[in-house]
XYZ file of C-alpha atoms in Angstrom:
423
model
C 41.382 95.107 -17.374
C 38.921 98.606 -16.472
C 36.889 97.257 -19.484
C 36.275 93.622 -18.540
C 35.426 94.776 -14.460
C 32.824 97.518 -16.023
C 31.431 94.042 -18.155
C 31.407 92.106 -14.761
C 29.814 94.816 -12.986
C 27.260 95.357 -15.696
C 26.272 91.101 -16.071
C 26.028 91.408 -12.171
C 24.021 94.223 -12.346
C 21.983 92.677 -14.540
C 21.618 88.967 -12.592
C 20.505 90.666 -9.783
C 17.251 92.621 -11.663
C 16.269 89.433 -13.362
C 16.299 87.645 -9.862
C 14.065 90.260 -7.901
C 11.326 89.995 -11.122
C 8.573 87.783 -10.187
C 8.483 84.092 -12.345
C 6.094 84.079 -15.282
C 3.133 81.781 -14.811
C 1.070 80.644 -16.898
C -1.428 83.524 -18.389
C 0.613 86.207 -16.939
C 1.931 89.298 -18.628
C 5.588 89.954 -19.645
C 7.361 92.821 -19.061
C 7.217 93.790 -22.831
C 3.765 93.058 -23.103
C 3.258 95.729 -20.257
C 5.130 98.177 -21.679
C 3.455 98.172 -25.250
C 0.554 98.160 -23.467
C 1.130 101.956 -22.117
C 1.100 104.047 -24.530
C 2.272 106.794 -22.175
C 5.375 104.619 -21.128
C 4.008 104.715 -17.421
C 6.429 102.038 -15.854
C 5.242 98.289 -15.420
C 3.865 96.939 -11.730
C 6.220 94.904 -10.595
C 3.819 92.953 -8.517
C 2.899 91.132 -11.625
C -1.030 92.371 -11.298
C -2.669 92.961 -14.528
C -4.210 95.868 -14.869
C -7.837 96.644 -14.073
C -10.150 95.709 -16.557
C -7.497 93.802 -18.577
C -7.166 90.153 -19.380
C -3.635 88.972 -20.312
C -2.708 87.607 -23.345
C -3.018 83.556 -23.070
C -5.383 83.253 -19.832
C -7.920 80.368 -20.163
C -11.402 81.127 -20.714
C -13.244 81.798 -16.499
C -14.690 78.420 -15.225
C -12.667 76.540 -17.798
C -8.941 75.008 -17.077
C -6.260 74.198 -19.483
C -7.158 70.139 -19.507
C -10.952 70.426 -19.815
C -10.362 72.986 -23.029
C -7.945 70.619 -24.481
C -10.208 67.556 -24.265
C -13.216 69.316 -25.014
C -14.984 68.584 -21.292
C -17.768 70.854 -20.430
C -18.210 72.915 -17.216
C -19.091 69.904 -15.058
C -15.345 68.256 -16.417
C -14.020 65.114 -14.988
C -15.230 64.789 -11.504
C -18.435 65.206 -12.936
C -18.033 62.280 -15.376
C -16.641 60.066 -12.749
C -20.252 60.562 -10.727
C -21.408 59.002 -13.349
C -19.497 55.819 -12.919
C -19.489 55.818 -9.219
C -20.622 52.906 -7.136
C -24.485 53.632 -6.521
C -24.676 56.068 -8.954
C -27.583 56.583 -12.131
C -25.006 54.575 -14.065
C -25.570 51.295 -11.443
C -28.925 51.879 -10.953
C -28.072 52.035 -7.152
C -26.673 48.502 -6.648
C -23.684 48.163 -4.284
C -21.012 45.295 -5.050
C -21.582 43.500 -1.891
C -25.458 43.422 -3.141
C -24.396 42.272 -6.732
C -21.739 39.141 -5.182
C -24.892 38.242 -2.496
C -27.123 37.884 -5.920
C -25.031 36.181 -7.854
C -24.079 33.610 -4.906
C -27.754 33.377 -4.424
C -28.129 32.319 -8.322
C -25.426 29.398 -7.746
C -26.715 28.254 -4.312
C -30.160 27.750 -6.482
C -28.335 25.620 -9.237
C -28.614 22.037 -8.719
C -25.496 20.056 -7.893
C -24.870 17.337 -10.233
C -24.571 14.326 -8.233
C -24.088 10.613 -8.949
C -26.206 7.702 -7.341
C -26.545 4.371 -6.394
C -29.733 2.084 -5.184
C -29.737 -0.135 -2.008
C -30.160 -3.402 -3.005
C -30.538 -6.348 -1.158
C -27.833 -9.402 -0.979
C -25.435 -10.975 1.168
C -22.897 -9.985 3.083
C -19.781 -12.272 5.107
C -18.040 -10.826 8.004
C -14.179 -11.816 8.371
C -11.588 -12.049 10.805
C -8.383 -10.495 8.989
C -4.476 -11.104 9.840
C -1.460 -11.734 7.887
C 0.761 -14.528 7.919
C 3.927 -16.317 6.505
C 3.296 -19.729 4.625
C 4.922 -22.904 5.913
C 4.999 -26.426 4.392
C 1.992 -28.714 6.362
C 4.951 -31.614 6.676
C 8.717 -31.464 5.922
C 11.989 -33.477 6.764
C 15.267 -33.170 6.692
C 17.022 -35.749 5.115
C 20.376 -37.125 7.006
C 22.850 -39.705 5.746
C 22.337 -42.883 7.451
C 25.557 -44.786 6.580
C 29.074 -43.717 5.902
C 30.182 -43.363 2.614
C 31.220 -41.147 -0.304
C 28.658 -39.119 -2.402
C 29.036 -40.709 -6.132
C 25.700 -39.834 -7.610
C 23.051 -36.204 -6.891
C 19.273 -37.474 -8.922
C 17.557 -34.104 -7.644
C 18.469 -30.796 -7.658
C 16.467 -27.712 -5.247
C 13.144 -26.991 -6.730
C 12.429 -30.781 -8.327
C 9.128 -32.618 -6.555
C 9.663 -35.876 -5.838
C 7.886 -38.850 -4.244
C 7.755 -40.545 -0.758
C 10.558 -43.241 -1.601
C 12.296 -41.951 -4.286
C 16.200 -41.944 -4.949
C 17.841 -38.488 -3.861
C 21.533 -39.632 -4.012
C 23.767 -42.248 -4.093
C 27.046 -42.954 -1.856
C 29.843 -45.246 -2.866
C 29.496 -48.907 -2.124
C 32.576 -50.510 -3.677
C 33.716 -51.280 0.111
C 30.696 -52.352 1.715
C 30.482 -54.407 -1.585
C 33.664 -56.348 -0.303
C 32.708 -56.723 2.914
C 29.499 -58.310 2.048
C 31.107 -60.874 -0.508
C 33.751 -61.808 2.634
C 30.869 -62.494 5.086
C 28.987 -64.456 2.817
C 32.621 -66.876 2.854
C 32.413 -66.817 6.298
C 29.005 -67.381 6.730
C 29.444 -70.755 4.326
C 32.435 -71.856 6.485
C 30.220 -71.440 9.888
C 27.380 -73.075 8.658
C 29.519 -76.328 7.439
C 31.427 -76.431 11.210
C 27.913 -76.090 12.744
C 26.774 -79.253 10.500
C 29.780 -81.054 11.415
C 29.754 -79.972 15.041
C 25.668 -81.363 15.003
C 26.975 -84.320 14.049
C 29.477 -84.629 16.549
C 27.324 -83.925 19.190
C 24.625 -86.222 18.166
C 27.034 -89.338 18.657
C 28.340 -87.868 21.859
C 32.112 -86.443 20.554
C 31.983 -82.947 21.657
C 30.399 -81.485 24.788
C 27.552 -79.291 24.038
C 29.547 -76.163 24.609
C 31.711 -76.655 21.692
C 28.509 -76.756 19.754
C 27.213 -73.620 20.945
C 30.115 -71.726 19.863
C 29.646 -72.944 16.239
C 26.347 -72.184 16.316
C 27.245 -68.587 17.499
C 29.928 -68.432 15.145
C 27.248 -68.744 12.733
C 24.699 -66.421 13.697
C 26.863 -63.840 14.268
C 27.943 -63.886 10.748
C 24.390 -63.881 9.327
C 24.030 -60.825 11.830
C 26.762 -59.140 9.885
C 25.657 -59.725 6.887
C 21.928 -58.250 7.658
C 23.674 -55.110 9.016
C 25.792 -54.460 5.742
C 22.882 -55.331 3.439
C 21.205 -52.679 5.450
C 24.134 -50.572 5.241
C 24.505 -51.211 1.426
C 20.697 -50.411 0.964
C 21.418 -46.957 2.976
C 23.933 -45.994 0.901
C 20.930 -44.567 -1.336
C 19.329 -42.289 0.240
C 15.757 -41.501 -0.695
C 12.992 -39.346 0.056
C 11.252 -40.235 3.223
C 7.880 -38.206 2.005
C 6.405 -36.470 -0.625
C 7.424 -33.291 -1.627
C 9.960 -30.667 -3.205
C 13.257 -30.085 -2.677
C 14.001 -26.750 -1.148
C 17.380 -27.268 0.086
C 20.556 -29.459 -1.204
C 23.658 -29.692 1.253
C 25.661 -31.911 -0.007
C 27.987 -32.152 -3.532
C 29.689 -34.988 -5.306
C 32.955 -35.991 -3.649
C 31.282 -35.104 -0.417
C 31.995 -37.543 2.676
C 29.240 -38.120 4.839
C 28.949 -39.909 8.329
C 25.775 -41.531 9.633
C 23.398 -38.438 10.346
C 25.007 -35.810 8.146
C 22.360 -33.648 6.567
C 21.781 -33.925 2.641
C 18.790 -32.140 1.960
C 15.536 -30.341 2.709
C 12.383 -31.359 2.221
C 8.989 -29.902 2.370
C 5.492 -31.201 1.628
C 4.368 -29.669 -1.904
C 0.572 -30.599 -2.208
C -0.517 -28.615 0.777
C 0.735 -25.287 3.154
C -0.215 -23.778 6.185
C -0.856 -20.317 7.340
C -0.543 -20.004 11.549
C -2.279 -17.224 12.610
C -2.057 -15.900 16.228
C -5.046 -14.822 17.232
C -5.674 -12.372 20.358
C -7.705 -14.246 23.191
C -10.714 -11.470 22.860
C -11.095 -12.625 19.112
C -10.797 -16.407 19.799
C -14.422 -16.698 20.214
C -14.919 -15.782 16.834
C -12.920 -18.757 15.655
C -14.041 -22.485 15.080
C -12.665 -25.381 13.405
C -13.541 -26.063 9.571
C -14.613 -22.199 8.539
C -13.741 -20.811 5.323
C -10.294 -18.992 4.708
C -8.760 -17.160 2.510
C -5.467 -16.199 1.608
C -4.240 -13.445 -0.259
C -0.782 -13.708 -1.629
C 0.899 -10.999 -2.505
C 3.930 -12.244 -4.546
C 0.916 -14.038 -7.093
C -0.574 -10.680 -7.885
C -3.268 -11.038 -4.753
C -4.600 -14.153 -6.254
C -6.807 -15.699 -3.327
C -6.485 -19.301 -2.074
C -9.024 -21.327 -0.143
C -8.865 -23.122 3.303
C -10.274 -24.099 6.159
C -9.535 -23.399 9.912
C -7.944 -26.737 10.668
C -6.833 -26.931 14.240
C -6.739 -24.702 17.373
C -3.738 -24.360 19.839
C -5.772 -25.026 23.525
C -4.091 -22.933 25.439
C -3.011 -18.973 24.722
C 0.636 -17.908 24.490
C 1.269 -16.202 27.702
C 4.006 -13.764 26.321
C 1.776 -12.844 23.108
C -1.512 -13.232 24.516
C -2.645 -14.929 21.478
C -3.697 -18.387 20.465
C -2.380 -20.575 17.794
C -4.732 -21.267 14.618
C -3.605 -23.482 11.796
C -4.995 -22.623 8.612
C -4.090 -25.350 5.806
C -4.423 -24.036 2.120
C -4.661 -26.325 -0.939
C -1.621 -25.770 -2.876
C -2.065 -29.006 -5.854
C -1.082 -26.649 -8.873
C 2.325 -25.937 -6.584
C 2.073 -22.068 -6.842
C 2.117 -21.387 -3.347
C 5.442 -21.620 -1.676
C 6.958 -21.516 2.051
C 7.602 -18.398 3.126
C 5.416 -16.337 1.273
C 3.327 -13.484 3.025
C -0.292 -13.572 3.200
C -3.357 -11.994 4.102
C -5.528 -14.297 5.554
C -9.783 -13.848 6.381
C -11.391 -16.185 8.210
C -15.269 -15.747 7.971
C -17.392 -15.806 11.291
C -20.588 -14.641 9.902
C -22.634 -14.232 7.282
C -25.798 -11.956 6.551
C -28.325 -13.329 3.840
C -30.989 -10.937 2.097
C -29.678 -8.057 3.527
C -29.708 -4.572 2.889
C -26.356 -3.348 0.973
C -25.378 0.020 0.415
C -21.909 1.122 -1.699
C -19.329 2.536 0.915
C -18.901 5.693 -1.140
C -22.272 6.750 0.063
C -21.496 6.997 3.806
C -20.357 9.981 5.522
C -18.858 9.501 8.953
C -18.732 12.547 11.263
C -18.526 12.377 15.154
C -19.299 8.640 15.135
C -22.650 9.264 13.100
C -23.104 7.866 10.106
C -25.333 9.471 7.202
C -26.042 9.315 3.629
C -27.800 11.588 1.547
C -31.109 10.136 -0.407
C -32.441 11.804 -3.251
C -36.195 12.941 -2.925
C -38.167 15.100 -5.468
C -34.880 16.402 -6.914
C -33.475 17.366 -3.593
C -30.910 15.371 -1.667
C -32.085 14.503 2.079
C -29.314 13.707 4.874
C -30.349 10.357 6.546
C -28.809 8.581 9.523
C -28.135 5.232 9.194
C -27.144 1.804 11.486
C -24.022 -0.267 9.684
C -23.415 -3.893 10.194
C -20.837 -5.765 8.380
C -19.143 -4.413 5.209
C -17.310 -6.629 2.585
C -15.550 -5.413 -0.752
C -17.135 -2.143 -1.891
C -20.402 -2.535 0.243
C -21.683 -2.202 3.350
C -24.603 -3.633 5.098
C -27.449 -1.086 6.560
C -29.323 -2.387 9.676
C -31.359 0.655 10.016
C -32.532 3.695 8.095
C -32.595 3.063 4.343
C -35.277 0.814 2.320
C -34.598 -0.978 -0.653
C -34.479 1.068 -3.923
C -33.679 4.314 -2.391
C -30.961 6.361 -4.260
C -28.063 7.465 -2.192
C -25.428 9.895 -3.357
C -22.206 8.048 -4.106
C -20.538 10.958 -5.663
C -20.640 14.950 -4.788
C -22.075 14.780 -1.339
C -19.312 16.084 0.331
C -20.266 19.729 1.237
C -24.003 19.186 0.480
C -26.988 20.483 3.104
C -29.418 19.474 3.759
C -32.398 19.552 1.439
C -29.771 20.597 -1.385
C -31.086 20.858 -5.103
C -29.260 18.605 -7.138
C -29.204 17.230 -10.427
C -28.582 12.914 -11.033
C -26.109 12.450 -13.972
C -25.208 8.819 -13.009
C -26.656 6.062 -11.420
């Protein structure tokens, strides 16, 4: 136990002595080295200072740091090398990044901008009043039964085109035929009675009243026969007008009474588009004007027509006039209810200056175009007229043959250098 306590005390004393010593640094003289350097056994210095005039081992040469020596750099070090690359130094010729960007920007701005142009030409432009409408048949009829009977045959179906007077359906006429036969028999009997009464009246054997009764009976049966024959004829339901069957109400075996609906029939060779035109626009619309209807359901196919009639009064609830446009439908492509975009031509300009719409730049109610002159884009104010299709009328500001920019004009300034790549 005593030996163990002595060992612990010795270890603690040695640990305390090592903590009191100054930590070793690069180039500092170790304790062993200092003892070797002192032949007279002089006690080494505890301050860590090297003896006067002696350089410790491992100490770097004066003026050089270890990283400089390792990389073989000179006295100037990395700082000196960095100065050669510093902006504004001798290596960049004294130019700053802002100067270089300005110079590059100037070179880009001086480069011609590629553009496409179109020439101003003369042509015709029409002015249209545009609106929308649903098509309706010029004439239509609701076909009804005119007599009583059971549907025996149906001759047409929806979508069939028929002519005026063509049979559409047939009612059972068996009962009517029997009644007609009976009436004809009665007529023969009343005719014989009338003839005998006539002979007796001539001999004054009967009174005139008896003769009048015989004549009345004969005429009554004749009237009954005429009515029955009419009903027999009307048992065949016929088309009142030429057109297309749009709806069938009846089926085989249905019992119809007079005025029961049987078919819906609409005229096929002519269609109408009814326009509701505001009263301020009515001054533009006249009877006989050309109208063009574009049908969405037929891949925007155009159909020509004319303004057929204009209502004489304004609709107080909507403030519009009713304008009817008649459209030719000889090919039977137009159907009632189709949606149409209708354009009514109300004015035209012949031999006027036209330019592509893409060339016009509109800003703050000002219309301008860029005209190419001597390789420069020159801004030109213009006055516009009617527009039709992809062209617009130029009333003032351009001459025939001027080349105006239609592609690439966005962002151009007056006097910008341009290069024409397409005409």
